[in-house]
GROMACS .gro file of C-alpha atoms in nm:
model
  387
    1UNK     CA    1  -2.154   0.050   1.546
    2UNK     CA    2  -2.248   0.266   1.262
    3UNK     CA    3  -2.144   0.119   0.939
    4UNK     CA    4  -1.932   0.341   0.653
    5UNK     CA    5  -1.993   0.234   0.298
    6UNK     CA    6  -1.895   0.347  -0.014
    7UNK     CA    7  -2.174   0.336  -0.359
    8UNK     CA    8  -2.036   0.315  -0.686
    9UNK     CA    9  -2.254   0.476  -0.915
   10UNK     CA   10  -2.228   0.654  -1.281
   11UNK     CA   11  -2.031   0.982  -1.139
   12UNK     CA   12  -1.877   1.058  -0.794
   13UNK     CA   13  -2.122   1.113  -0.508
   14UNK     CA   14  -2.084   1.475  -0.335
   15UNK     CA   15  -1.969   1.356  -0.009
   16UNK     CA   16  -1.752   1.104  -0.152
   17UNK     CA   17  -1.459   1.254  -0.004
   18UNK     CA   18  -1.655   1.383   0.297
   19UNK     CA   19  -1.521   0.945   0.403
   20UNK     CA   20  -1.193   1.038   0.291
   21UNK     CA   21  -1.123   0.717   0.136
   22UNK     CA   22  -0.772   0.741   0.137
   23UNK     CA   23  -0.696   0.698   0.477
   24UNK     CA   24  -0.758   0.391   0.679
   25UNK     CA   25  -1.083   0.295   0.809
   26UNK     CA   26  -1.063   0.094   1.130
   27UNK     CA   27  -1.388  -0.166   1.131
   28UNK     CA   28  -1.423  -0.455   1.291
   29UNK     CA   29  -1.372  -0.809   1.204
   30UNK     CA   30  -1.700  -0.934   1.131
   31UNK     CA   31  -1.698  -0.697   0.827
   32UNK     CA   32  -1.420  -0.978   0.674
   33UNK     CA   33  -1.737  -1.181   0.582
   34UNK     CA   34  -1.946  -0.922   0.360
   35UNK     CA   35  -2.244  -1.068   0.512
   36UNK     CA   36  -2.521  -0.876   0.447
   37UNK     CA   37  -2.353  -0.610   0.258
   38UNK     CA   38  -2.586  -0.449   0.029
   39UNK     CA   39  -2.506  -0.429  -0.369
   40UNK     CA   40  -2.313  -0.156  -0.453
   41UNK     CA   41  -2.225  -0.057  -0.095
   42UNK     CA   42  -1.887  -0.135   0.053
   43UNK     CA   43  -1.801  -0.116   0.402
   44UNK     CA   44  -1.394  -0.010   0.441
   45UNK     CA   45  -1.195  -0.281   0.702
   46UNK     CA   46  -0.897  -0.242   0.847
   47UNK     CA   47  -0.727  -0.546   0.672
   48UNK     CA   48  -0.319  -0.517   0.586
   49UNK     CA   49  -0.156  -0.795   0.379
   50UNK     CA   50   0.140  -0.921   0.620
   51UNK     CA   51   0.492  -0.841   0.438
   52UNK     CA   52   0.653  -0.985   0.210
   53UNK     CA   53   0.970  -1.171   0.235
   54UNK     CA   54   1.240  -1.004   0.051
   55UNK     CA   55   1.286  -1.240  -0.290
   56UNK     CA   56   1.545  -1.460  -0.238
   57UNK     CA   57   1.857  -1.335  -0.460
   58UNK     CA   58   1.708  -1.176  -0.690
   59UNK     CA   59   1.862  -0.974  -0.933
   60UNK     CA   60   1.739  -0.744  -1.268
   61UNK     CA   61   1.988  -0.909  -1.511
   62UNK     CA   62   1.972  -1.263  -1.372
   63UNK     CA   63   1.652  -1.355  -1.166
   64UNK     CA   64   1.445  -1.552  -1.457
   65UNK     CA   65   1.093  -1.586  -1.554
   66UNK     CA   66   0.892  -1.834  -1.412
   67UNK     CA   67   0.787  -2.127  -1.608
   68UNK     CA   68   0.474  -2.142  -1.602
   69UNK     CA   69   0.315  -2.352  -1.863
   70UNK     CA   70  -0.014  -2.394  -1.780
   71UNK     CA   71  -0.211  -2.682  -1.967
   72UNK     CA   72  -0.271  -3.028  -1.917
   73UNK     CA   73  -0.316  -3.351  -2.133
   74UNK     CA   74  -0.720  -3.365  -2.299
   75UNK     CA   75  -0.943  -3.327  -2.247
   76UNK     CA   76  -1.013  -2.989  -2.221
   77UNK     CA   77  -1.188  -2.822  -1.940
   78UNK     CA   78  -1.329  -2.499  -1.905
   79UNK     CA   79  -1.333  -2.354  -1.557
   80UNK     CA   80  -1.225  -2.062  -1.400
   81UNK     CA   81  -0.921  -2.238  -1.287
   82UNK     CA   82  -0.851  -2.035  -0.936
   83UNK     CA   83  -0.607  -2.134  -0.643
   84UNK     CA   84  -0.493  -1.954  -0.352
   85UNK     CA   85  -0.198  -1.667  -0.407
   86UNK     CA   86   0.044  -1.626  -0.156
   87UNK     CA   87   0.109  -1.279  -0.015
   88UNK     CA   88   0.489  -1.255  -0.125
   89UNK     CA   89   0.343  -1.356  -0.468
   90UNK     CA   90   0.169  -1.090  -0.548
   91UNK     CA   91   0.347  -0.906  -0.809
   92UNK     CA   92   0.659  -1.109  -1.003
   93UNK     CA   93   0.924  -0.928  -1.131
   94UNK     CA   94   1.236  -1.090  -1.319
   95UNK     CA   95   1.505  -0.974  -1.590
   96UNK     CA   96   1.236  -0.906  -1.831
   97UNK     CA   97   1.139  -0.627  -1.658
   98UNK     CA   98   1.371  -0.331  -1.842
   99UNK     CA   99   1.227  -0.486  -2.156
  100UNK     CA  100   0.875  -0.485  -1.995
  101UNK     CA  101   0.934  -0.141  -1.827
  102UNK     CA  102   1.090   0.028  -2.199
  103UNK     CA  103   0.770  -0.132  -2.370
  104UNK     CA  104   0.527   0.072  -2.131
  105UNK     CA  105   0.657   0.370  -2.118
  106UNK     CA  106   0.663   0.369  -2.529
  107UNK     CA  107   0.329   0.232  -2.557
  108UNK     CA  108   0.213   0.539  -2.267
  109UNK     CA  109   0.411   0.775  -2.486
  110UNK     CA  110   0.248   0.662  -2.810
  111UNK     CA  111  -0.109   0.554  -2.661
  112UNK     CA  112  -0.208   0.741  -2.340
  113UNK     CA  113  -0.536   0.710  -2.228
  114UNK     CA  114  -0.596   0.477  -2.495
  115UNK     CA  115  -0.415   0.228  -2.279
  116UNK     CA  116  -0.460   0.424  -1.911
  117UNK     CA  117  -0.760   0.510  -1.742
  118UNK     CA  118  -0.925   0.604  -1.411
  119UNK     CA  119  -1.323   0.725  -1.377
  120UNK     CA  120  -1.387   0.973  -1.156
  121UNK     CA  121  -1.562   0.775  -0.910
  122UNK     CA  122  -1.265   0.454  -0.904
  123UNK     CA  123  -0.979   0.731  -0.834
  124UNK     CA  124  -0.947   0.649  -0.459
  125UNK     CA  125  -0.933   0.271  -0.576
  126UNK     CA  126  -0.670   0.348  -0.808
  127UNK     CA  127  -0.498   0.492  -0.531
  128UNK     CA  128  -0.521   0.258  -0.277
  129UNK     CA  129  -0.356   0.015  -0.550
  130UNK     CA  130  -0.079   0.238  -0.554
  131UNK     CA  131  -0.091   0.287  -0.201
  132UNK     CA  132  -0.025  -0.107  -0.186
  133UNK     CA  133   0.222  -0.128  -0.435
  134UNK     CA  134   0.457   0.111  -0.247
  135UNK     CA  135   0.431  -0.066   0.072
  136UNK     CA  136   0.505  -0.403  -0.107
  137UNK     CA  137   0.737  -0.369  -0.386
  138UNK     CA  138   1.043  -0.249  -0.190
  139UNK     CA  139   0.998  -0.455   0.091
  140UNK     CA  140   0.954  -0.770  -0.213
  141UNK     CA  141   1.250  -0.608  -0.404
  142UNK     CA  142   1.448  -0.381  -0.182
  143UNK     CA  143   1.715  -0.409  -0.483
  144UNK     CA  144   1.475  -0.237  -0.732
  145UNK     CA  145   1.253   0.008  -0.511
  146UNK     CA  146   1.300   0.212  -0.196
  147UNK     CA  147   1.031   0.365   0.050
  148UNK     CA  148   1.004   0.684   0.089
  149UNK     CA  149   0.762   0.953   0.276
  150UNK     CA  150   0.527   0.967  -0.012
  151UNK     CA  151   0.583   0.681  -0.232
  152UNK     CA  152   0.898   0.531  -0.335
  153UNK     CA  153   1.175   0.568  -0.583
  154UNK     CA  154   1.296   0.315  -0.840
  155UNK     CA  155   1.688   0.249  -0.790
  156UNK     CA  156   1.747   0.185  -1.145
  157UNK     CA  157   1.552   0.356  -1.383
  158UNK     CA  158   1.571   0.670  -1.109
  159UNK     CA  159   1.216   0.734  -1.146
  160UNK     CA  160   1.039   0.900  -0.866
  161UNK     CA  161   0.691   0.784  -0.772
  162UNK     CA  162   0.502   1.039  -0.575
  163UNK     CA  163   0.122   0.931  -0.459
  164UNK     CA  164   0.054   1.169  -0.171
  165UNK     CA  165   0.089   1.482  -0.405
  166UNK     CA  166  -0.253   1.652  -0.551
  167UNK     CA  167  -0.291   1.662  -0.850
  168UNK     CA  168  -0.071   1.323  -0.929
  169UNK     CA  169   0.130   1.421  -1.237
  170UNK     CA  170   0.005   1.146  -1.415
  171UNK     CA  171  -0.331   0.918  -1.415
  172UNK     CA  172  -0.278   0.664  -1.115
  173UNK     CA  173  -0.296   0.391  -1.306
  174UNK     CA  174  -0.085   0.477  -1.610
  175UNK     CA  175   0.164   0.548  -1.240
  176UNK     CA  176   0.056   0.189  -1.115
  177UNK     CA  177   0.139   0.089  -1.492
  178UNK     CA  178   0.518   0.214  -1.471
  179UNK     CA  179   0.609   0.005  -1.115
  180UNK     CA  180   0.503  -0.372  -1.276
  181UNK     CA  181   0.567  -0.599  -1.554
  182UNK     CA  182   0.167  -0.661  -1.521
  183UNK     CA  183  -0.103  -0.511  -1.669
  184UNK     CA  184  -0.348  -0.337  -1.403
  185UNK     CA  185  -0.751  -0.354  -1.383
  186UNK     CA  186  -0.974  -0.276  -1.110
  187UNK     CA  187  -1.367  -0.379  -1.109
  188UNK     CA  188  -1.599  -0.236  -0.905
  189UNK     CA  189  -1.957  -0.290  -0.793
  190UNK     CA  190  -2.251  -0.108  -0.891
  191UNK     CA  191  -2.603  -0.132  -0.720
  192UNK     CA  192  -2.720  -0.363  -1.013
  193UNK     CA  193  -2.486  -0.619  -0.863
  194UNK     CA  194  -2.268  -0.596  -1.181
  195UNK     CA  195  -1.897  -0.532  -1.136
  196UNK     CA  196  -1.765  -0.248  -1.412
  197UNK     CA  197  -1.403  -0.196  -1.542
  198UNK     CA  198  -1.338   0.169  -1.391
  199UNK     CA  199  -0.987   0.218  -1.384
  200UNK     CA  200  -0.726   0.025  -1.576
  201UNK     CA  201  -0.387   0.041  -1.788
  202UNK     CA  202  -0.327  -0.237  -2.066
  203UNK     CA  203  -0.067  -0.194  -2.211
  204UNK     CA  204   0.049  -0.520  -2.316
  205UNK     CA  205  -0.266  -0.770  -2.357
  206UNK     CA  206  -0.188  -0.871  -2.718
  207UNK     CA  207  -0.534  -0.921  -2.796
  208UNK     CA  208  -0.773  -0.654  -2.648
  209UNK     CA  209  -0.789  -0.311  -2.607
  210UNK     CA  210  -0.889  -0.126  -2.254
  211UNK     CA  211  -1.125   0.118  -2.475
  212UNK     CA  212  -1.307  -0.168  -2.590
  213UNK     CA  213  -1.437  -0.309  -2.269
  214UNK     CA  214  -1.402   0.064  -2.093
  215UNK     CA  215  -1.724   0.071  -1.815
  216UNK     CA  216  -1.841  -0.272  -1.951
  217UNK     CA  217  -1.995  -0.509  -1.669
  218UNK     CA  218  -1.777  -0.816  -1.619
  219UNK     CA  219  -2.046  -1.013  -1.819
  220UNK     CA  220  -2.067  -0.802  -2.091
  221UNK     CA  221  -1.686  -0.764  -2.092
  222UNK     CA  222  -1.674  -1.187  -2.145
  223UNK     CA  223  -1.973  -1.195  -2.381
  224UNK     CA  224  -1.836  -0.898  -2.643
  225UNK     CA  225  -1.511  -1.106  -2.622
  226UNK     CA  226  -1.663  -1.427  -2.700
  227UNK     CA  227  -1.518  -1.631  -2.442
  228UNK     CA  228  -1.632  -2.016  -2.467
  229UNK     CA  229  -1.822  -2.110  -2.235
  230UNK     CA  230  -1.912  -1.813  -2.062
  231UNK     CA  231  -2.280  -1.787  -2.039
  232UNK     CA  232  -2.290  -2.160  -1.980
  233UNK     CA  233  -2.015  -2.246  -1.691
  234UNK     CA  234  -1.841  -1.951  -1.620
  235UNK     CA  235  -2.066  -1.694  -1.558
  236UNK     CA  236  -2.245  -1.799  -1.251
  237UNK     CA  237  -1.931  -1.884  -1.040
  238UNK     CA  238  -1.800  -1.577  -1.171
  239UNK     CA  239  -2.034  -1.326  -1.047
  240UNK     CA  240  -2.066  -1.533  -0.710
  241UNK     CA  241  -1.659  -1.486  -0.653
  242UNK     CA  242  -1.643  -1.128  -0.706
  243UNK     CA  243  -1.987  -1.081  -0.455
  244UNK     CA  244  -1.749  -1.296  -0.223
  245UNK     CA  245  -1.377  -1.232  -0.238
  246UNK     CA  246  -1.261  -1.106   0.063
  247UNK     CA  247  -0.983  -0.845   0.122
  248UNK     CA  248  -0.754  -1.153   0.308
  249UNK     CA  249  -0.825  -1.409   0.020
  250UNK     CA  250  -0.641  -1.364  -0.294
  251UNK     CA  251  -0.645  -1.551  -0.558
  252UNK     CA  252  -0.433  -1.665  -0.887
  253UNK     CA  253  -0.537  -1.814  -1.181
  254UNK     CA  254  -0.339  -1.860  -1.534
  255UNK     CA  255  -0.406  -1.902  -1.899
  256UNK     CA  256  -0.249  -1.956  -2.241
  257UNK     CA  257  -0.311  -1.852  -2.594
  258UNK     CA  258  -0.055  -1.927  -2.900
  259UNK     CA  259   0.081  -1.611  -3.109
  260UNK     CA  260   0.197  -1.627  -3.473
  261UNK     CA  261   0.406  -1.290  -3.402
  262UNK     CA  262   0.613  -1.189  -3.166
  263UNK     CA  263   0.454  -0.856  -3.076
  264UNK     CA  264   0.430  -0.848  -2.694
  265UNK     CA  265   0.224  -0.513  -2.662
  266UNK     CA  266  -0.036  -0.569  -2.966
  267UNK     CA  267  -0.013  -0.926  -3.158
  268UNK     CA  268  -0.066  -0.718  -3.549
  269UNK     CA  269  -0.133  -1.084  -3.713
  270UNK     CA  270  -0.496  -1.031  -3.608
  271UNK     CA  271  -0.516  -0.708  -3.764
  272UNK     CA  272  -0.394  -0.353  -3.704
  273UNK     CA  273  -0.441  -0.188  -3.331
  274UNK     CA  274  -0.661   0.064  -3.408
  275UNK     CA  275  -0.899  -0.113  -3.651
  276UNK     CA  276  -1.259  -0.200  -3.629
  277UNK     CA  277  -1.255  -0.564  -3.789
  278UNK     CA  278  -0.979  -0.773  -3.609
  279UNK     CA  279  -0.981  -1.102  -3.496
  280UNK     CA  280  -0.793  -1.452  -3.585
  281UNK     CA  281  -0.957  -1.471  -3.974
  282UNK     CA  282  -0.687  -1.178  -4.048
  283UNK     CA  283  -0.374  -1.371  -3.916
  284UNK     CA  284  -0.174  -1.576  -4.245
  285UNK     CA  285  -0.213  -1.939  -4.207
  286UNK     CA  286   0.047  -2.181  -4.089
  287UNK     CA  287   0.398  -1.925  -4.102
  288UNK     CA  288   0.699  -2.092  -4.020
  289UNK     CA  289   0.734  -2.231  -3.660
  290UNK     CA  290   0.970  -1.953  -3.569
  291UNK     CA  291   0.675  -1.714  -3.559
  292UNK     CA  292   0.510  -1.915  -3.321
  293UNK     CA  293   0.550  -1.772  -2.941
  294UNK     CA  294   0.382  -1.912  -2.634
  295UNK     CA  295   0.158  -1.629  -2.411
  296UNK     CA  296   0.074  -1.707  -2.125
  297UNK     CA  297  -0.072  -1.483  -1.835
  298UNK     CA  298  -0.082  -1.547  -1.443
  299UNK     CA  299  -0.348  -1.339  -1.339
  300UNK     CA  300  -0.388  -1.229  -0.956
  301UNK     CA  301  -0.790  -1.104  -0.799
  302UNK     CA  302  -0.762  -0.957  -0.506
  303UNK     CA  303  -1.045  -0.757  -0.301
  304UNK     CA  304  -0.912  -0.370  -0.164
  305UNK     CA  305  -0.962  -0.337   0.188
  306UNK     CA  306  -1.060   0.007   0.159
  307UNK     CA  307  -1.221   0.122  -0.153
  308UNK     CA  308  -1.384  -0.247  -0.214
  309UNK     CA  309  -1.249  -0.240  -0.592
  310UNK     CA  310  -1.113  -0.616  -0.709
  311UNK     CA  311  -0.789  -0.558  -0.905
  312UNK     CA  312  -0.681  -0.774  -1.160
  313UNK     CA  313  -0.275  -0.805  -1.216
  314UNK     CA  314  -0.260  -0.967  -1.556
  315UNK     CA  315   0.131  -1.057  -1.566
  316UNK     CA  316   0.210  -1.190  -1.905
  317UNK     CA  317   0.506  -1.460  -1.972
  318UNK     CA  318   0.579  -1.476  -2.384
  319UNK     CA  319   0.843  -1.691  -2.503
  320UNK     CA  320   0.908  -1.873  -2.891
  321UNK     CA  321   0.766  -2.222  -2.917
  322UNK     CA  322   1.067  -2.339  -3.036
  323UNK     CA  323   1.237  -2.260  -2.693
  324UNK     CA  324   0.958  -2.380  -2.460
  325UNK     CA  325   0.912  -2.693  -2.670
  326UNK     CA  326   1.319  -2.818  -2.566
  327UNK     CA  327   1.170  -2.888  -2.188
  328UNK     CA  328   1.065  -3.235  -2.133
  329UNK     CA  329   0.726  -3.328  -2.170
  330UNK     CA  330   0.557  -2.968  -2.278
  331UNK     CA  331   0.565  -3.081  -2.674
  332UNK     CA  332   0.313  -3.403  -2.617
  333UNK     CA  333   0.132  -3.224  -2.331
  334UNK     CA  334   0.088  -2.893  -2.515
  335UNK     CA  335   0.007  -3.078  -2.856
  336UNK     CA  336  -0.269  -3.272  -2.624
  337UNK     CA  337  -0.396  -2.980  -2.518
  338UNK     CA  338  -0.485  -2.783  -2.834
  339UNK     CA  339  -0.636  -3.130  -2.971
  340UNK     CA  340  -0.874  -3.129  -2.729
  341UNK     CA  341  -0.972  -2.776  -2.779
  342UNK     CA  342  -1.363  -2.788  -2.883
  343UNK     CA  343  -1.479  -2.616  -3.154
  344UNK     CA  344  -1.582  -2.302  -2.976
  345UNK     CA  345  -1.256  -2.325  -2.788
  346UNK     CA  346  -1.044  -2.377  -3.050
  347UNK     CA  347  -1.197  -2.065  -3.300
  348UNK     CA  348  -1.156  -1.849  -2.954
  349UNK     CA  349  -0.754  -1.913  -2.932
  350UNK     CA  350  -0.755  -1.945  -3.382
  351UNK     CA  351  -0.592  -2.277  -3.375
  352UNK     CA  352  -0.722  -2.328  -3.733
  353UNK     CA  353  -0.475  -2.103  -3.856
  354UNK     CA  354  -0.157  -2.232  -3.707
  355UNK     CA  355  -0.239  -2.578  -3.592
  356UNK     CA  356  -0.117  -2.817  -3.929
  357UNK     CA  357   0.274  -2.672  -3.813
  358UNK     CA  358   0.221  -2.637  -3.472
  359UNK     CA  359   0.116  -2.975  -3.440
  360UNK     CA  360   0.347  -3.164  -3.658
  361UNK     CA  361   0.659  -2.973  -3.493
  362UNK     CA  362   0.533  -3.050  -3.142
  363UNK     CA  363   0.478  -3.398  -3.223
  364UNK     CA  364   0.852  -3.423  -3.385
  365UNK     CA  365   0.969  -3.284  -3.070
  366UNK     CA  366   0.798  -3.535  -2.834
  367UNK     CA  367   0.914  -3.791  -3.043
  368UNK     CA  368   1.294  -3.654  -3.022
  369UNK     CA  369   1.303  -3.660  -2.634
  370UNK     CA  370   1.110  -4.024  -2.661
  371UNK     CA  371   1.413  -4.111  -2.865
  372UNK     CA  372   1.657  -3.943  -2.594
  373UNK     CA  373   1.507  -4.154  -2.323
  374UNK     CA  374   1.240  -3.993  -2.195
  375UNK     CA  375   0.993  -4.139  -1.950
  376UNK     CA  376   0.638  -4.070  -2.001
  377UNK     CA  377   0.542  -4.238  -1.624
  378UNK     CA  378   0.732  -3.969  -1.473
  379UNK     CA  379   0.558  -3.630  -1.592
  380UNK     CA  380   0.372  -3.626  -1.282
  381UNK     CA  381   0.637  -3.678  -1.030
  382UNK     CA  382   0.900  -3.435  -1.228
  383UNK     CA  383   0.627  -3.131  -1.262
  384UNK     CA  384   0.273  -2.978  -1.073
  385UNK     CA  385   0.026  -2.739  -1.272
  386UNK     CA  386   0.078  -2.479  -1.342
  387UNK     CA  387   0.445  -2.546  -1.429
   0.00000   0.00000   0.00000
């Protein structure tokens, strides 16, 4: 059987929609396995997530956020931290997402393709995404989004999403951007085995900016962002994931930084959004603990049957310390965690600037619900990462 692949190169190629990657490809199922694929090349299956269950109850004013809180007691590890994502978990929506939605739309208004991209050659990706998004979100959240012949309409804001329409009225991804609470980034491979950020919209990352790392290789993206570690224990596995991932094997993973502002979109104690020189040696040192917030992101990878692109969903959860640190256990386990932050770790996530308050109000807290008549021995029965 002949095979059907798709390069990614610098520009589009001239027969690129000769394969008319936006309808379904049928192949068969040894092309699952990528085996012998070659770099840069992807072969369109036939693979279709199975529906989601309708989520249970919920509701736009009332359905909460879920608590993730996503570190452990020291030491500190750095992995890549991945575990398998259930289908109906893809995308998480909850009665943050007016807020979310309001914040968007501003930032689109204000930012535009500052925020919201799609290369040339990633625009059938970036519609397959949205292809997958209207097949999912209103079976997920039939309260929220309907179905309809060429996209799907959104019940409460009354926004109409139309994806079958040439020319879209609006980049697909700054589209994508307007159906989620996440932000939105697809990778895709180029024949120097490298995986480049072609399409995205970030919108609310708080501390990096989609221009930035705009066509950047995956490595280069980590490297220019100085993520511990990288180069050392991340950067292998990486690289061999994304070569591997598989259309029917998503994955999740979550992280956490500390905030000394509570700025969803752009966190401004690093600096202004538009400036050269940012970073944590900007931010004041040790404000009061009510301008301390907990960010957290749950991040889903997932492999796109058709175009071969891996999209990112990078679904952030931001909250004030002061409120996450009432829950039992997360004062001693988060104050455990930042202590055993190395040095490289801890100048990533600028602990030196808020850690003398941080610290001593976590460790007043643990001592309160010691006092109340907490048990320690329990943590582990009463909670599993990365709640």
């Amino acid at each position: 059987m002949a095979r059907i692949y798709k390069r990614f190169s610098s520009h589009p190629t001239p027969n690129a929609r000769k394969l008319d990657l936006e309808k379904p490809t049928v192949r068969d199922s040894i092309e699952l396995n990528g085996n012998g694929r070659p770099l840069g090349l992807w072969n369109p299956v036939s693979f279709h997530p199975p529906p989601p269950e309708p989520f249970p109850n919920w509701n736009i004013h009332t359905t909460l956020p879920l608590p993730y809180r996503p570190f452990r007691h020291g030491p500190y590890h750095i992995t890549m931290g991945l575990r398998t994502m259930k289908w109906d978990e893809w995308i998480e929506l909850d009665n943050h997402y007016l807020k979310f939605h309001a914040d968007k739309a501003r930032r689109i208004k204000e930012r535009g393709s500052k925020c919201c991209k799609t290369a040339p050659e990633a625009f059938d990706g970036a519609v397959e995404l949205l292809q997958e998004l209207c097949i999912y979100l209103p079976q997920r959240y039939p309260s929220l989004y309907h179905k309809t012949p060429d996209g799907m309409d959104n019940l409460v804001t009354g926004e109409t999403f139309n994806i079958s329409e040439r020319p879209l009225v609006e980049d697909p991804m700054q589209m994508a951007a307007r159906m989620v609470q996440d932000d939105l980034a697809i990778m895709f491979e180029k024949p120097d085995g490298q995986y480049y950020l072609l399409a995205g919209s970030i919108l609310l990352a708080g501390f990096w900016r989609l221009e930035d790392k705009w066509r950047m290789p995956l490595s280069e993206i980590h490297t220019t962002g100085d993520v511990p570690g990288f180069k050392q224990k991340l950067e292998k596995g990486m690289m061999n994931f994304f070569r591997r991932v598989q259309p029917n094997g998503p994955v999740l993973r979550n992280n956490y930084f500390i905030q000394v502002d509570d700025n969803l979109a752009w966190s401004d104690s690093i600096g202004p959004e538009d400036d050269d020189n940012i970073g944590w040696n900007t931010a004041a040192k040790n404000k009061a603990i009510e301008n301390h917030w907990f960010r957290s992101e749950r991040q889903s990878l997932r492999r796109l049957p058709r175009s071969g692109g891996v999209v990112f969903t990078i679904r952030t959860y931001f909250h004030p310390i002061i409120e996450i640190a009432q829950q039992p256990y997360v004062p001693a386990r988060l104050a455990s965690a930042i202590r055993s932050w190395g040095d490289d770790v801890a100048r990533y996530k600028g602990r030196e600037r808020y850690q003398d308050v941080l610290l001593e109000f976590l460790d007043a807290r643990h001592q309160e619900q010691l006092r109340a008549g907490l048990d320690v021995s329990k943590e582990d029965d009463d909670r599993s990462y990365p709640y």
